[in-house]
């Protein structure tokens, strides 16, 4: 009798690699349903109580056809204490026909666990990114601030392209040279500008501001006047602007929101089906 899978399963169980031991034993008892040791070890690492009872029943059936390899008292001890002493394991005397098992793959159970772990890590990683992005984009609104995605590199290196700039509303009269502000160059401008104040002058009781991008060679062509309240940039978060822009696009909504939700639901359904599935059938 080829006991390669049985030996590997026992070694895996002793290393507490229960998932691998279970997969090996399930394959082993399919080829050697009359070997009571296979059923014995499967009962120890069974995934559910239903599978455990099934394995114990098959163990009793196999033992009744040959010289008992495990006493009834040890079986009872297993059901009460959850473990069977190693001394109770004796070589089976079954006369089952020899069958050649395919070479066991070390990756079978391990790959399933690794893939599941990867899927869960990916889902929670995406969820963490989404939470961070939402925090950067939305939370400032609740404290009187605003978030703006930087689309150009005119303020590099202070504010790189693709950053998310966080601005706070302040009185215009409190602005000073060197402050970075968000403003619209004209009434019909759709995209606001983030530049630094390089000069302030007063004319007819009105303050006029000259602005300039740090990376630009010259100041902006026109002075601007600001309303009573202006937006002053306090800090920026690099690269987050790219994520905000992508997350707000149709493709981003699918990849960052819809797909992880579907994957999480699929994993939950898979777990529920796996726990409630009936024990596998074996030809005895």
CSV table of C-alpha atoms in Angstrom, one decimal:
chain,number,residue,atom,x,y,z
A,1,UNK,CA,0.0,0.0,0.0
A,2,UNK,CA,1.3,3.4,-1.0
A,3,UNK,CA,1.2,5.5,2.2
A,4,UNK,CA,3.1,8.5,0.9
A,5,UNK,CA,0.1,10.8,1.3
A,6,UNK,CA,-0.7,9.4,4.7
A,7,UNK,CA,2.8,10.0,6.0
A,8,UNK,CA,2.9,13.5,4.6
A,9,UNK,CA,-0.5,14.2,6.1
A,10,UNK,CA,0.7,13.0,9.6
A,11,UNK,CA,3.8,15.2,9.3
A,12,UNK,CA,1.7,18.2,8.3
A,13,UNK,CA,-0.7,17.6,11.2
A,14,UNK,CA,2.2,17.4,13.7
A,15,UNK,CA,3.4,20.8,12.3
A,16,UNK,CA,-0.2,22.2,12.9
A,17,UNK,CA,-0.6,22.6,9.1
A,18,UNK,CA,-4.1,21.3,9.4
A,19,UNK,CA,-5.4,22.5,6.0
A,20,UNK,CA,-2.6,20.6,4.2
A,21,UNK,CA,-3.1,17.5,6.3
A,22,UNK,CA,-6.8,17.6,5.6
A,23,UNK,CA,-6.4,17.9,1.8
A,24,UNK,CA,-3.9,15.0,1.8
A,25,UNK,CA,-6.1,12.8,3.9
A,26,UNK,CA,-9.2,13.4,1.8
A,27,UNK,CA,-7.3,12.2,-1.2
A,28,UNK,CA,-5.7,9.3,0.6
A,29,UNK,CA,-9.0,7.8,1.9
A,30,UNK,CA,-10.5,8.0,-1.6
A,31,UNK,CA,-7.8,5.6,-2.8
A,32,UNK,CA,-7.6,3.5,0.4
A,33,UNK,CA,-11.0,3.6,2.0
A,34,UNK,CA,-10.3,0.4,4.0
A,35,UNK,CA,-7.2,1.9,5.8
A,36,UNK,CA,-8.5,2.8,9.2
A,37,UNK,CA,-5.4,5.0,9.9
A,38,UNK,CA,-6.5,7.4,7.1
A,39,UNK,CA,-10.0,7.7,8.6
A,40,UNK,CA,-8.5,8.1,12.1
A,41,UNK,CA,-6.3,11.0,11.1
A,42,UNK,CA,-9.0,12.6,9.0
A,43,UNK,CA,-11.3,12.6,12.1
A,44,UNK,CA,-8.6,14.5,14.0
A,45,UNK,CA,-8.3,17.3,11.4
A,46,UNK,CA,-11.9,17.3,10.1
A,47,UNK,CA,-13.1,20.8,9.1
A,48,UNK,CA,-16.6,20.4,10.4
A,49,UNK,CA,-18.3,18.2,13.0
A,50,UNK,CA,-20.3,16.5,10.2
A,51,UNK,CA,-17.1,15.5,8.4
A,52,UNK,CA,-15.6,14.3,11.8
A,53,UNK,CA,-18.6,12.1,12.4
A,54,UNK,CA,-18.4,10.8,8.9
A,55,UNK,CA,-14.7,9.9,9.3
A,56,UNK,CA,-15.4,8.2,12.7
A,57,UNK,CA,-18.2,6.1,11.1
A,58,UNK,CA,-15.9,5.1,8.3
A,59,UNK,CA,-13.2,4.3,10.8
A,60,UNK,CA,-15.5,1.9,12.6
A,61,UNK,CA,-16.6,0.3,9.4
A,62,UNK,CA,-13.0,-0.2,8.3
A,63,UNK,CA,-12.0,-1.6,11.7
A,64,UNK,CA,-14.9,-4.1,11.7
A,65,UNK,CA,-13.5,-5.7,8.5
A,66,UNK,CA,-10.0,-6.2,9.8
A,67,UNK,CA,-8.1,-6.6,13.1
A,68,UNK,CA,-9.0,-3.5,15.0
A,69,UNK,CA,-6.3,-0.9,14.8
A,70,UNK,CA,-7.9,1.5,17.3
A,71,UNK,CA,-9.9,0.4,20.3
A,72,UNK,CA,-13.4,1.8,20.9
A,73,UNK,CA,-12.2,3.4,24.2
A,74,UNK,CA,-9.7,5.4,22.2
A,75,UNK,CA,-12.4,6.5,19.7
A,76,UNK,CA,-14.5,7.6,22.7
A,77,UNK,CA,-11.5,9.4,24.1
A,78,UNK,CA,-11.1,11.2,20.8
A,79,UNK,CA,-14.7,12.4,20.8
A,80,UNK,CA,-14.4,13.7,24.3
A,81,UNK,CA,-10.9,15.1,24.5
A,82,UNK,CA,-10.5,16.1,20.8
A,83,UNK,CA,-7.2,14.1,20.3
A,84,UNK,CA,-6.2,10.5,19.9
A,85,UNK,CA,-3.0,9.3,21.6
A,86,UNK,CA,-0.3,8.4,19.2
A,87,UNK,CA,0.1,5.1,21.0
A,88,UNK,CA,-3.4,4.1,19.7
A,89,UNK,CA,-2.1,4.2,16.1
A,90,UNK,CA,-1.2,0.6,15.0
A,91,UNK,CA,-0.3,-0.6,11.5
A,92,UNK,CA,-3.5,-1.4,9.6
A,93,UNK,CA,-3.9,-5.0,8.5
A,94,UNK,CA,-6.3,-4.3,5.7
A,95,UNK,CA,-6.0,-6.2,2.5
A,96,UNK,CA,-7.1,-3.4,0.4
A,97,UNK,CA,-5.8,-3.6,-3.2
A,98,UNK,CA,-2.8,-1.4,-4.0
A,99,UNK,CA,-3.4,1.8,-5.8
A,100,UNK,CA,-0.9,4.2,-7.1
A,101,UNK,CA,-1.5,7.7,-5.9
A,102,UNK,CA,-0.6,10.7,-8.0
A,103,UNK,CA,2.4,12.5,-6.7
A,104,UNK,CA,1.1,14.8,-3.9
A,105,UNK,CA,1.5,18.5,-4.6
A,106,UNK,CA,2.8,20.6,-1.8
A,107,UNK,CA,1.1,23.6,-3.4
A,108,UNK,CA,-2.5,22.2,-3.4
A,109,UNK,CA,-3.7,23.3,0.1
A,110,UNK,CA,-1.0,25.9,0.6
A,111,UNK,CA,-1.9,27.8,-2.6
A,112,UNK,CA,-5.5,27.9,-1.7
A,113,UNK,CA,-4.7,29.5,1.7
A,114,UNK,CA,-2.2,31.8,0.1
A,115,UNK,CA,-4.7,32.9,-2.6
A,116,UNK,CA,-7.4,33.5,-0.1
A,117,UNK,CA,-5.0,35.5,2.1
A,118,UNK,CA,-3.9,37.6,-0.9
A,119,UNK,CA,-7.6,38.3,-1.8
A,120,UNK,CA,-8.5,39.3,1.7
A,121,UNK,CA,-5.3,41.5,2.0
A,122,UNK,CA,-6.1,43.1,-1.4
A,123,UNK,CA,-9.7,43.9,-0.5
A,124,UNK,CA,-8.8,45.4,2.9
A,125,UNK,CA,-5.9,47.3,1.3
A,126,UNK,CA,-8.2,48.8,-1.2
A,127,UNK,CA,-10.6,49.6,1.5
A,128,UNK,CA,-7.9,51.3,3.5
A,129,UNK,CA,-6.8,53.4,0.5
A,130,UNK,CA,-10.4,54.4,-0.1
A,131,UNK,CA,-10.9,55.4,3.5
A,132,UNK,CA,-7.7,57.5,3.4
A,133,UNK,CA,-8.8,59.2,0.1
A,134,UNK,CA,-12.3,59.9,1.4
A,135,UNK,CA,-10.8,61.3,4.6
A,136,UNK,CA,-8.5,63.7,2.6
A,137,UNK,CA,-11.3,64.7,0.2
A,138,UNK,CA,-14.3,64.9,2.5
A,139,UNK,CA,-13.3,65.6,6.1
A,140,UNK,CA,-11.9,69.1,5.3
A,141,UNK,CA,-15.3,70.1,4.3
A,142,UNK,CA,-16.6,69.6,7.8
A,143,UNK,CA,-14.0,71.9,9.3
A,144,UNK,CA,-14.5,74.8,6.8
A,145,UNK,CA,-11.7,73.7,4.5
A,146,UNK,CA,-11.5,72.4,1.0
A,147,UNK,CA,-9.4,69.9,-1.0
A,148,UNK,CA,-8.2,70.7,-4.5
A,149,UNK,CA,-6.4,68.3,-6.9
A,150,UNK,CA,-3.2,69.9,-8.3
A,151,UNK,CA,-3.3,69.5,-12.1
A,152,UNK,CA,0.0,71.3,-13.1
A,153,UNK,CA,3.5,71.5,-11.9
A,154,UNK,CA,3.6,75.3,-11.6
A,155,UNK,CA,4.1,75.2,-7.8
A,156,UNK,CA,6.8,72.5,-7.8
A,157,UNK,CA,8.6,71.5,-5.7
A,158,UNK,CA,6.5,73.0,-2.9
A,159,UNK,CA,3.3,71.4,-4.3
A,160,UNK,CA,4.0,68.7,-6.8
A,161,UNK,CA,1.7,67.8,-9.7
A,162,UNK,CA,-0.9,65.2,-8.6
A,163,UNK,CA,-0.9,66.3,-4.9
A,164,UNK,CA,-4.0,67.1,-3.0
A,165,UNK,CA,-3.9,70.6,-1.6
A,166,UNK,CA,-5.8,71.4,1.6
A,167,UNK,CA,-6.9,75.0,2.0
A,168,UNK,CA,-8.6,76.9,4.8
A,169,UNK,CA,-10.8,79.9,4.5
A,170,UNK,CA,-9.2,83.1,6.0
A,171,UNK,CA,-9.8,86.8,5.9
A,172,UNK,CA,-8.2,88.3,2.7
A,173,UNK,CA,-6.7,91.1,4.8
A,174,UNK,CA,-4.7,88.6,6.8
A,175,UNK,CA,-2.8,87.3,3.7
A,176,UNK,CA,0.9,88.1,3.5
A,177,UNK,CA,3.6,87.8,0.9
A,178,UNK,CA,4.7,84.2,0.6
A,179,UNK,CA,1.2,82.7,1.3
A,180,UNK,CA,-0.1,80.2,-1.2
A,181,UNK,CA,-3.7,80.8,-2.2
A,182,UNK,CA,-6.4,79.3,-4.4
A,183,UNK,CA,-8.1,81.8,-6.6
A,184,UNK,CA,-9.9,82.2,-10.0
A,185,UNK,CA,-8.1,84.5,-12.4
A,186,UNK,CA,-11.4,85.7,-13.9
A,187,UNK,CA,-15.1,85.4,-13.3
A,188,UNK,CA,-15.6,82.9,-16.1
A,189,UNK,CA,-12.6,80.7,-15.2
A,190,UNK,CA,-13.7,77.1,-14.5
A,191,UNK,CA,-10.4,75.8,-13.0
A,192,UNK,CA,-9.0,77.6,-10.0
A,193,UNK,CA,-5.3,78.4,-9.7
A,194,UNK,CA,-2.9,77.7,-6.8
A,195,UNK,CA,0.0,80.2,-6.8
A,196,UNK,CA,2.0,82.1,-4.2
A,197,UNK,CA,1.6,85.8,-3.4
A,198,UNK,CA,4.7,87.8,-4.3
A,199,UNK,CA,3.4,91.3,-3.9
A,200,UNK,CA,0.5,93.2,-2.3
A,201,UNK,CA,-0.5,96.8,-3.0
A,202,UNK,CA,-3.4,98.9,-1.9
A,203,UNK,CA,-5.2,101.2,-4.3
A,204,UNK,CA,-8.4,103.1,-3.5
A,205,UNK,CA,-8.9,101.1,-0.3
A,206,UNK,CA,-8.7,97.8,-2.3
A,207,UNK,CA,-5.9,95.3,-1.9
A,208,UNK,CA,-4.4,93.9,-5.2
A,209,UNK,CA,-2.3,90.8,-5.1
A,210,UNK,CA,0.5,89.7,-7.6
A,211,UNK,CA,0.9,85.9,-7.7
A,212,UNK,CA,3.4,83.6,-9.2
A,213,UNK,CA,4.0,79.9,-9.6
A,214,UNK,CA,7.2,78.7,-7.9
A,215,UNK,CA,8.3,76.9,-11.0
A,216,UNK,CA,7.4,79.8,-13.4
A,217,UNK,CA,10.0,82.3,-14.6
A,218,UNK,CA,7.7,85.3,-14.3
A,219,UNK,CA,4.7,86.5,-12.3
A,220,UNK,CA,1.1,86.1,-13.4
A,221,UNK,CA,0.2,88.8,-16.0
A,222,UNK,CA,-2.6,90.4,-14.0
A,223,UNK,CA,-3.1,91.4,-10.5
A,224,UNK,CA,-6.1,90.1,-8.7
A,225,UNK,CA,-8.4,91.4,-6.0
A,226,UNK,CA,-10.0,88.9,-3.6
A,227,UNK,CA,-13.3,88.8,-1.8
A,228,UNK,CA,-13.5,89.2,2.0
A,229,UNK,CA,-12.7,85.5,2.5
A,230,UNK,CA,-9.9,83.8,0.6
A,231,UNK,CA,-8.6,80.2,0.5
A,232,UNK,CA,-5.1,79.8,1.9
A,233,UNK,CA,-3.3,76.5,1.3
A,234,UNK,CA,-2.1,75.0,4.6
A,235,UNK,CA,-0.5,71.7,3.4
A,236,UNK,CA,-0.6,69.2,0.7
A,237,UNK,CA,-0.5,65.4,0.4
A,238,UNK,CA,1.6,64.1,-2.5
A,239,UNK,CA,0.1,61.7,-5.1
A,240,UNK,CA,-3.3,61.6,-3.4
A,241,UNK,CA,-4.7,63.9,-6.0
A,242,UNK,CA,-4.1,61.2,-8.7
A,243,UNK,CA,-6.0,58.7,-6.5
A,244,UNK,CA,-8.9,61.1,-6.0
A,245,UNK,CA,-9.1,61.8,-9.7
A,246,UNK,CA,-9.0,58.1,-10.6
A,247,UNK,CA,-11.5,57.2,-7.9
A,248,UNK,CA,-14.0,59.7,-9.3
A,249,UNK,CA,-13.7,58.3,-12.8
A,250,UNK,CA,-16.1,55.5,-14.1
A,251,UNK,CA,-13.2,53.0,-14.2
A,252,UNK,CA,-12.0,54.0,-10.8
A,253,UNK,CA,-15.5,53.5,-9.3
A,254,UNK,CA,-15.6,50.0,-10.7
A,255,UNK,CA,-12.1,49.0,-9.7
A,256,UNK,CA,-11.9,50.7,-6.3
A,257,UNK,CA,-15.4,50.4,-5.1
A,258,UNK,CA,-17.7,47.9,-7.0
A,259,UNK,CA,-15.1,45.2,-7.6
A,260,UNK,CA,-13.9,44.9,-3.9
A,261,UNK,CA,-17.5,44.8,-2.7
A,262,UNK,CA,-18.3,42.0,-5.2
A,263,UNK,CA,-15.1,40.1,-4.2
A,264,UNK,CA,-16.0,40.4,-0.5
A,265,UNK,CA,-19.5,39.1,-1.1
A,266,UNK,CA,-18.1,36.2,-3.2
A,267,UNK,CA,-15.7,35.2,-0.4
A,268,UNK,CA,-18.5,35.3,2.2
A,269,UNK,CA,-20.7,33.1,0.0
A,270,UNK,CA,-17.8,30.7,-0.6
A,271,UNK,CA,-17.3,30.3,3.1
A,272,UNK,CA,-21.0,29.7,3.8
A,273,UNK,CA,-21.2,27.1,1.0
A,274,UNK,CA,-18.0,25.4,2.2
A,275,UNK,CA,-19.2,25.1,5.8
A,276,UNK,CA,-22.6,23.7,4.8
A,277,UNK,CA,-21.5,21.3,2.1
A,278,UNK,CA,-22.2,17.6,2.8
A,279,UNK,CA,-19.3,15.2,3.5
A,280,UNK,CA,-17.6,13.8,0.5
A,281,UNK,CA,-18.7,10.4,-0.9
A,282,UNK,CA,-16.3,7.4,-0.8
A,283,UNK,CA,-16.7,4.0,-2.4
A,284,UNK,CA,-16.2,1.4,0.3
